[in-house]
PDB file of C-alpha atoms and ligand atoms in Angstrom:
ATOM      1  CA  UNK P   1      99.031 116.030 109.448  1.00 63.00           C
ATOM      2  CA  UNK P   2     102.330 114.603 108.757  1.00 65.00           C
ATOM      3  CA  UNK P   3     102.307 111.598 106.079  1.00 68.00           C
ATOM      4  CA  UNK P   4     101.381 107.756 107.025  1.00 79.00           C
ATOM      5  CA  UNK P   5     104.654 105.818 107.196  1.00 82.00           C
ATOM      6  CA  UNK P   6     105.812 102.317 106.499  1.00 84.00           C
ATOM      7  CA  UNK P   7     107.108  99.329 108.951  1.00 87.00           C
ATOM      8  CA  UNK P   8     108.294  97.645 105.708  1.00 87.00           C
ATOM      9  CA  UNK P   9     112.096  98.936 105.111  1.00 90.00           C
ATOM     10  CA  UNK P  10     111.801  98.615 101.150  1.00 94.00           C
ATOM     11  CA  UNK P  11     108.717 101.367 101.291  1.00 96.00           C
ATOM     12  CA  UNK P  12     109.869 104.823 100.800  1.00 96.00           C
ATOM     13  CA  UNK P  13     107.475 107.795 101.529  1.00 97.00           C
ATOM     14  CA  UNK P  14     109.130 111.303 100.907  1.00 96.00           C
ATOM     15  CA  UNK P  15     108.186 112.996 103.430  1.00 94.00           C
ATOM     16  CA  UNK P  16     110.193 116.375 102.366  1.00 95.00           C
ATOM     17  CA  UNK P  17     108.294 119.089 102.869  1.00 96.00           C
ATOM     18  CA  UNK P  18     108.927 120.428  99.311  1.00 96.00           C
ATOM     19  CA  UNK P  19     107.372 117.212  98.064  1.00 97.00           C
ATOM     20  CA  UNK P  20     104.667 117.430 100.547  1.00 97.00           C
ATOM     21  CA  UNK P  21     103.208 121.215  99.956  1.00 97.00           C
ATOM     22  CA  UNK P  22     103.032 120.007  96.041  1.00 97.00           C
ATOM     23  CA  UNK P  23     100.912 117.065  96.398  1.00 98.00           C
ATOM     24  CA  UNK P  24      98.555 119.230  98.674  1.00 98.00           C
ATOM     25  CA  UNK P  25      97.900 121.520  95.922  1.00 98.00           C
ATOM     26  CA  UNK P  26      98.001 118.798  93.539  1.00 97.00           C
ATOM     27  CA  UNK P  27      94.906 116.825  95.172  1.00 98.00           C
ATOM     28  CA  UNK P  28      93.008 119.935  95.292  1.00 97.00           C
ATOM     29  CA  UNK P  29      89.482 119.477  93.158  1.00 96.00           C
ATOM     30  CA  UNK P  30      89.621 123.169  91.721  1.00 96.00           C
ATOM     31  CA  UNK P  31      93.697 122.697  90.552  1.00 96.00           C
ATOM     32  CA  UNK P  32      93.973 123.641  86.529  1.00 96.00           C
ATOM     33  CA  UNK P  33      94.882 121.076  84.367  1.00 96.00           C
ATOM     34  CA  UNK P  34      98.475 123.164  83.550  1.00 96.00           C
ATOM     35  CA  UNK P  35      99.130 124.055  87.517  1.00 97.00           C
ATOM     36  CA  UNK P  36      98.355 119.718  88.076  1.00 97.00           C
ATOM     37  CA  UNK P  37     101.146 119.017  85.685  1.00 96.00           C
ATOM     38  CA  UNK P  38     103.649 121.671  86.462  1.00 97.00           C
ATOM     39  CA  UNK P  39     103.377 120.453  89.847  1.00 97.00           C
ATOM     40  CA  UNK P  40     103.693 116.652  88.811  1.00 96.00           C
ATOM     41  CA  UNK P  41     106.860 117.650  87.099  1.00 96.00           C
ATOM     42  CA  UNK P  42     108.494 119.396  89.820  1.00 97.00           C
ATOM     43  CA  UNK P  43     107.502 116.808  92.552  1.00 97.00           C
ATOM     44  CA  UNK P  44     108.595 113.756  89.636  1.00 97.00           C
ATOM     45  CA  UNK P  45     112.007 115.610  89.834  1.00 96.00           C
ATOM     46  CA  UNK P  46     112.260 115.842  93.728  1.00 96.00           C
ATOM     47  CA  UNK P  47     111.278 112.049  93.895  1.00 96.00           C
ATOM     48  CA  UNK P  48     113.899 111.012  91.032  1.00 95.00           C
ATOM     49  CA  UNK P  49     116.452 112.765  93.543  1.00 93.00           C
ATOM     50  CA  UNK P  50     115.309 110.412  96.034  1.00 94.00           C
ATOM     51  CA  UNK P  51     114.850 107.473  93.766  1.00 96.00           C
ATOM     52  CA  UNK P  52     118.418 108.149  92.853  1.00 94.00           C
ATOM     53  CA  UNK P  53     120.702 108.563  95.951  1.00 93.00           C
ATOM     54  CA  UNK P  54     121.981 104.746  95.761  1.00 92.00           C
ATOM     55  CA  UNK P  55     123.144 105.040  92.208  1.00 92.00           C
ATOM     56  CA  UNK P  56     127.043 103.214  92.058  1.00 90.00           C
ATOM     57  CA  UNK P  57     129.753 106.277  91.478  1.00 93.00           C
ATOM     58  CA  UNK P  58     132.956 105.321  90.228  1.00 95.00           C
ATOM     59  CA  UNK P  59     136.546 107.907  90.071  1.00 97.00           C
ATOM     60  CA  UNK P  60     137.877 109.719  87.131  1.00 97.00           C
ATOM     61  CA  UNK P  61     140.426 111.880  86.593  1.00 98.00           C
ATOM     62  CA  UNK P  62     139.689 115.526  85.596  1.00 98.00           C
ATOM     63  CA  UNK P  63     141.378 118.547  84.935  1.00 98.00           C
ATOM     64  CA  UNK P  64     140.359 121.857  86.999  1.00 98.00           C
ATOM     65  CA  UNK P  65     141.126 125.203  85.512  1.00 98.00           C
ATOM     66  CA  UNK P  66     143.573 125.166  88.398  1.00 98.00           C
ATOM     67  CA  UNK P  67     144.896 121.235  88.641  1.00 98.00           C
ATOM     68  CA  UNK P  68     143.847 117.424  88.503  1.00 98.00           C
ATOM     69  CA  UNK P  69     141.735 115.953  91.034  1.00 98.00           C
ATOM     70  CA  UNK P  70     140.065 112.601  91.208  1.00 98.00           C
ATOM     71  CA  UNK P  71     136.693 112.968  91.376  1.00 98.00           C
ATOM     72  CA  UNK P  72     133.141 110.896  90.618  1.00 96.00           C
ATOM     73  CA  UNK P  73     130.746 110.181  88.488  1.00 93.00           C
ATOM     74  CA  UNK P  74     127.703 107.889  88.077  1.00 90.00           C
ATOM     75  CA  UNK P  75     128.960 104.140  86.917  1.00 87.00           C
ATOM     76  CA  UNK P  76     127.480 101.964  84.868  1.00 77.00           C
ATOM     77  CA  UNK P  77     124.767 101.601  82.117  1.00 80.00           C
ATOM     78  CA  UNK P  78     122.518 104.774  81.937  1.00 87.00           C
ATOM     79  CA  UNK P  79     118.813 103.859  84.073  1.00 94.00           C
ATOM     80  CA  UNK P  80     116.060 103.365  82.429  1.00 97.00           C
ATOM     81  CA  UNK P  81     112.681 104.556  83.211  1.00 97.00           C
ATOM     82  CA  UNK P  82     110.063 102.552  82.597  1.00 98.00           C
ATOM     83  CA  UNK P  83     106.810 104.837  81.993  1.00 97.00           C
ATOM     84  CA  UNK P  84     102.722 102.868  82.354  1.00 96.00           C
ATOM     85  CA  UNK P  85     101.199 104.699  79.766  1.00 93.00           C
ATOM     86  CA  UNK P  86      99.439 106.866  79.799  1.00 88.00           C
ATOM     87  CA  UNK P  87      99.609 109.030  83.814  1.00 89.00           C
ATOM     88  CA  UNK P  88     103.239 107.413  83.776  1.00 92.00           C
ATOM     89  CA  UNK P  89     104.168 110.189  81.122  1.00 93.00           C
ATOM     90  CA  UNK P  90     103.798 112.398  83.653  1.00 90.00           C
ATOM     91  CA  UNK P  91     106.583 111.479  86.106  1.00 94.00           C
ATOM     92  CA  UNK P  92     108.396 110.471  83.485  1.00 96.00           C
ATOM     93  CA  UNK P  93     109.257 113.958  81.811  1.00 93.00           C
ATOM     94  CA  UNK P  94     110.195 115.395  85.491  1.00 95.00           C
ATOM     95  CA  UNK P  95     112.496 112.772  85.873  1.00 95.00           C
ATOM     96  CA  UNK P  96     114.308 112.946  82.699  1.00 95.00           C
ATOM     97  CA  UNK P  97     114.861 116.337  83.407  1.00 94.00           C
ATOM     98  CA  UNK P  98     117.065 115.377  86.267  1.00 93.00           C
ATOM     99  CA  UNK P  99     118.391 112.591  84.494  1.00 93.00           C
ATOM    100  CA  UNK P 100     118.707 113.225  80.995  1.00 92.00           C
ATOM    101  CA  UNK P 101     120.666 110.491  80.106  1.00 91.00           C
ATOM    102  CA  UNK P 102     118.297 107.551  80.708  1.00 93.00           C
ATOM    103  CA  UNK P 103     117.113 105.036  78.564  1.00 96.00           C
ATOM    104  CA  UNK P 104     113.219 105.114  78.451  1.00 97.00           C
ATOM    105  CA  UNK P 105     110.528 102.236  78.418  1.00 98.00           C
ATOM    106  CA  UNK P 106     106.991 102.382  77.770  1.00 97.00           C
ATOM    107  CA  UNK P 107     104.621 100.041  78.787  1.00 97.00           C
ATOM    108  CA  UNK P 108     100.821 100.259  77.573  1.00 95.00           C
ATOM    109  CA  UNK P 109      98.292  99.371  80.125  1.00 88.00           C
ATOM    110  CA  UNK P 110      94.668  99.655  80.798  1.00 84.00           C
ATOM    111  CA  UNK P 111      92.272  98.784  83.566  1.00 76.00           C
ATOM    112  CA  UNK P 112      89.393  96.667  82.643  1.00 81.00           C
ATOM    113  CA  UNK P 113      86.681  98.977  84.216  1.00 79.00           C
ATOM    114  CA  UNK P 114      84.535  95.745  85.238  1.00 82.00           C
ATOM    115  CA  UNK P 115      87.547  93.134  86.341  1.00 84.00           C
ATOM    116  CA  UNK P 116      90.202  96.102  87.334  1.00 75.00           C
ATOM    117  CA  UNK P 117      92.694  94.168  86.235  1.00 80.00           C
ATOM    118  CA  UNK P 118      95.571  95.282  83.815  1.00 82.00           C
ATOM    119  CA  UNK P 119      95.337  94.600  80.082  1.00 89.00           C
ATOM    120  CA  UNK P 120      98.518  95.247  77.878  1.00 91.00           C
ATOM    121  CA  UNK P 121      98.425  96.772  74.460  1.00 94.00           C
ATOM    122  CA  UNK P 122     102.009  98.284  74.051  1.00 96.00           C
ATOM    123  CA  UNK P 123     105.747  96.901  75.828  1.00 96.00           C
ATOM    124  CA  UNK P 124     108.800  98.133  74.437  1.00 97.00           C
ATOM    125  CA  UNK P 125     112.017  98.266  76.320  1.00 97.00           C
ATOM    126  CA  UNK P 126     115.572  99.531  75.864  1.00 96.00           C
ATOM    127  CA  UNK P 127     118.433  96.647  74.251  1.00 93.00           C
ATOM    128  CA  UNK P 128     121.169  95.548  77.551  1.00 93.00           C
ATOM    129  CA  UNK P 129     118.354  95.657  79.617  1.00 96.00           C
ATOM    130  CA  UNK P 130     120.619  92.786  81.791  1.00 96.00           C
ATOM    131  CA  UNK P 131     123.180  95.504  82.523  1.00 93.00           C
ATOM    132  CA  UNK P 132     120.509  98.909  83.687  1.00 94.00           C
ATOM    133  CA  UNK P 133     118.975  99.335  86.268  1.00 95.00           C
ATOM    134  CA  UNK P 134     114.915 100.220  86.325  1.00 97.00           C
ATOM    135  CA  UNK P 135     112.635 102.623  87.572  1.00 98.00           C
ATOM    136  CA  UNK P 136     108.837 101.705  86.755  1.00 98.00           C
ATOM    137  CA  UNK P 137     106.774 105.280  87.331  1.00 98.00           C
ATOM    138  CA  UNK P 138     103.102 105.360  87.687  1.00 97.00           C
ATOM    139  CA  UNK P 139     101.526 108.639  89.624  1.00 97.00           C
ATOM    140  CA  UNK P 140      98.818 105.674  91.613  1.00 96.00           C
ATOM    141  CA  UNK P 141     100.308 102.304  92.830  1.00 97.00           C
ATOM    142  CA  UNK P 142      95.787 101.787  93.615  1.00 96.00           C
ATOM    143  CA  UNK P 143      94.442  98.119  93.468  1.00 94.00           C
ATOM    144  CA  UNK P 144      98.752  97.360  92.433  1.00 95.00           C
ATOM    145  CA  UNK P 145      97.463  95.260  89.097  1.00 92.00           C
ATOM    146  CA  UNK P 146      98.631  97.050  86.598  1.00 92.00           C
ATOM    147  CA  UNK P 147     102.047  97.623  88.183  1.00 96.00           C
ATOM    148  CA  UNK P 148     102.496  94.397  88.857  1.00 96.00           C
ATOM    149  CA  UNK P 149     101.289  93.092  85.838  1.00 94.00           C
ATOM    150  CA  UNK P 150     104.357  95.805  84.464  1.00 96.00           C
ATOM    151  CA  UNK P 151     106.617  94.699  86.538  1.00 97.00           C
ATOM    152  CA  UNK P 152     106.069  91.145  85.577  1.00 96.00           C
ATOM    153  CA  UNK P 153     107.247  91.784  82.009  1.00 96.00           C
ATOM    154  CA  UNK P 154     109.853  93.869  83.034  1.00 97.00           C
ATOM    155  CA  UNK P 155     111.424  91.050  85.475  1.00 97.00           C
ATOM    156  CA  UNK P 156     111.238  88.733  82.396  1.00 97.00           C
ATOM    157  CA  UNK P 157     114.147  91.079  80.887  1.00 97.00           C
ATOM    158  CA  UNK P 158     116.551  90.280  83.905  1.00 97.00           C
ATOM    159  CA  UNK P 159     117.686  94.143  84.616  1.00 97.00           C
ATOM    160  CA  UNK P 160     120.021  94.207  87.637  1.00 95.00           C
ATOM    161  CA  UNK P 161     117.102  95.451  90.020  1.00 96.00           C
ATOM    162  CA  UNK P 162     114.041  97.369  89.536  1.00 98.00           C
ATOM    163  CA  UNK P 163     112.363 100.183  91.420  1.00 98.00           C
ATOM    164  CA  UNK P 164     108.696 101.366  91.741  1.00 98.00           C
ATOM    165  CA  UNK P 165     107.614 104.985  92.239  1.00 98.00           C
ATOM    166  CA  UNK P 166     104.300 106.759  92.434  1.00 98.00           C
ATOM    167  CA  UNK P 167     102.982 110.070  93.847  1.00 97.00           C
ATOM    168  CA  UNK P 168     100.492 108.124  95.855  1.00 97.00           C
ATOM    169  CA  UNK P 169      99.533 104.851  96.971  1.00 98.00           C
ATOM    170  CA  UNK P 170      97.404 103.085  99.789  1.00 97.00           C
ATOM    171  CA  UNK P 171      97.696  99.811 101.615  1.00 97.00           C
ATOM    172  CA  UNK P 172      96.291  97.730  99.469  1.00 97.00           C
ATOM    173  CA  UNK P 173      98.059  98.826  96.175  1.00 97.00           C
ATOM    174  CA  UNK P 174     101.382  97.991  98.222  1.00 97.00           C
ATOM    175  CA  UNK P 175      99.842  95.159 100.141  1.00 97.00           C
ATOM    176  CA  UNK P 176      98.800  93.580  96.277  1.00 97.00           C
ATOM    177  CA  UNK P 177     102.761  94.297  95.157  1.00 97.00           C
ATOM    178  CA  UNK P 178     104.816  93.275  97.950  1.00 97.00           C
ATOM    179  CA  UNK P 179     103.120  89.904  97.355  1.00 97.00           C
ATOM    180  CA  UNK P 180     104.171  89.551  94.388  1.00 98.00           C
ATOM    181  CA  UNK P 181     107.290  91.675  94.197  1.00 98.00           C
ATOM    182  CA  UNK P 182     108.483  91.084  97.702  1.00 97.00           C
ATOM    183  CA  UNK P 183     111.878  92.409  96.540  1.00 97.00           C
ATOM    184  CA  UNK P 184     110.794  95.740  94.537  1.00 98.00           C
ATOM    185  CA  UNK P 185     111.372  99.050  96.864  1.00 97.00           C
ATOM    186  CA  UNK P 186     108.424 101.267  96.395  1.00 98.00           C
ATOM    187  CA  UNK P 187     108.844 105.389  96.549  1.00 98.00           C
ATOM    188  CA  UNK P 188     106.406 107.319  96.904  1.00 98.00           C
ATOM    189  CA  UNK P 189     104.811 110.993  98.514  1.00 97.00           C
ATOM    190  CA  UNK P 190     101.877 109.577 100.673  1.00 97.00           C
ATOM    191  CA  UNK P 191     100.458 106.414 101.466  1.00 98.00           C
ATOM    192  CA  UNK P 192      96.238 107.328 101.598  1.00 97.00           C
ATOM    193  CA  UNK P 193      93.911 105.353 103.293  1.00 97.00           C
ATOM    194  CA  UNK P 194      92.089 103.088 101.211  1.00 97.00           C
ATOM    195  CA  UNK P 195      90.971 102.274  97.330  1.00 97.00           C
ATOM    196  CA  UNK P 196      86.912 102.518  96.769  1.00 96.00           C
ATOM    197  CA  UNK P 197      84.851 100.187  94.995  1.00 93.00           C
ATOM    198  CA  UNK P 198      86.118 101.490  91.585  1.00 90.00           C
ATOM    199  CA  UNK P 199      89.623 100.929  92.486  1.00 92.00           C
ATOM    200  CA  UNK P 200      90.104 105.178  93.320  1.00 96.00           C
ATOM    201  CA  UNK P 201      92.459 106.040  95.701  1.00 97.00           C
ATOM    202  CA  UNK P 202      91.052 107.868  99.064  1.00 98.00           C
ATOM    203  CA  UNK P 203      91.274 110.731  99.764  1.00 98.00           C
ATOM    204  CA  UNK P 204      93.337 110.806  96.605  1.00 98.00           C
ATOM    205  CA  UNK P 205      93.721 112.934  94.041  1.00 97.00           C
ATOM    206  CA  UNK P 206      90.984 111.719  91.279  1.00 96.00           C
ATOM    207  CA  UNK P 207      91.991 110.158  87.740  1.00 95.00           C
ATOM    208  CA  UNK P 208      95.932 111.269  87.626  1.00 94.00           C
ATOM    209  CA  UNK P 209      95.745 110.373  83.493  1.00 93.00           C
ATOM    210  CA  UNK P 210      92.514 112.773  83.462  1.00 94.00           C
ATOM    211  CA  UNK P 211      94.441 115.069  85.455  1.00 95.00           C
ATOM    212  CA  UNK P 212      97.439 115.418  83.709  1.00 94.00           C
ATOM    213  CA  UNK P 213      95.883 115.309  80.463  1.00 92.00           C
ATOM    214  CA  UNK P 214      92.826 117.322  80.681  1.00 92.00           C
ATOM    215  CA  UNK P 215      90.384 114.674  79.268  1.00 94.00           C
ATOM    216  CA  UNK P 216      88.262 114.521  82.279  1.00 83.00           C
TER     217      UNK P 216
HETATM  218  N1  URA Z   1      94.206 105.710  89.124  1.00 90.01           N
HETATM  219  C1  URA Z   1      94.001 107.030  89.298  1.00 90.01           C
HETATM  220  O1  URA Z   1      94.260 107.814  88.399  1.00 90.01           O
HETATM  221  N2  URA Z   1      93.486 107.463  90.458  1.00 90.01           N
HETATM  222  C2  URA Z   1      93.193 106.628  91.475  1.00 90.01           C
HETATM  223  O2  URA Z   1      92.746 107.078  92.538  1.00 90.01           O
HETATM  224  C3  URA Z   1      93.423 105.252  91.284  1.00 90.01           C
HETATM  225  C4  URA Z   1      93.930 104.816  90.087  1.00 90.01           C
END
């Protein structure tokens, strides 16, 4: 079954096989906690690769063993990633393996069990944020509250833009932040059917945090 796709031009789903085989064995139930998070890592640094490709270049002279040659580089303030504590660790440290030099910001979140809704308990950001660009990571984009409520906070530092991946989502975690992010481009590996009654994403993968962490 290939993966669901989107009409909406600013929603990315990676469709590369690489990223596709991992997040199979990723959602399977019997999947060790160490094989869930190797896997997480390897697919964060395939998506960061995707995440990436716009990134402004500029020219620079270097010298070759042989001779010079003009040749580029990425411009500009290093990204920053912007990690939702605590399953945001997780695609985090894959993508800072690809790109070491970012700046990182953490943002602590939880989800009211009863109201699902996103209650802050941690926000600290990079300094310049007006001159970086931002990637907000979060492995499920489910009922969309919590990254919006993230995304609201980041905004209120004016960075130049601001990006939004996950491993998976569903259409009413990007139905929730298009509405109110109409202008943040969403990446992610699979777009699943639908959230249940306690905000879990079907078919899913269960609790990512639990997952990666082992605290199930
Ligand atoms: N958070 C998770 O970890 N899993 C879901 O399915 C939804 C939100």
């Amino acid at each position: 079954m290939s993966p669901q796709t989107s009409n909406d031009p600013l929603v990315h789903v990676i469709d590369h096989p690489l990223v596709q085989h991992k997040l199979t064995l990723m959602r399977q139930k019997d999947a060790s906690t160490n094989s869930f998070r190797t896997l997480l890592n390897e697919l964060a640094m395939l998506m960061a690769y995707e995440v990436t490709r716009d990134m402004p270049m500029q020219d620079v002279e270097i010298e070759t063993p042989l001779e010079t040659m003009t040749a580029r580089v990425i411009d500009g303030k290093k990204l920053v990633l912007v990690s939702i504590l605590r399953a945001g660790t997780g695609i985090l440290d894959g993508m800072l393996t690809v790109v070491p030099g970012a700046r990182v910001g953490h943002i602590g979140l939880y989800r009211d069990p009863k109201t699902l809704k996103a209650v802050e308990y941690y926000f600290k950001m990079p300094k310049d944020m007006q001159e970086r660009d931002v990637v907000v990571v979060d492995p499920m984009l489910a009922t969309g509250n919590s990254a919006v409520a993230a995304i609201d906070r980041v905004k209120a530092t004016k960075p130049k833009s601001i990006k939004f991946v996950c491993l998976l989502t569903c259409p009413e975690g990007i139905a929730t932040l298009r509405k109110a992010h109409p202008d943040v481009a969403i990446y992610t590996a699979a777009i699943d059917r639908q959230l249940n009654d306690h905000g879990y994403i079907l078919p899913g993968l269960g609790d990512a945090g639990d997952r990666i962490f082992g605290t199930q």
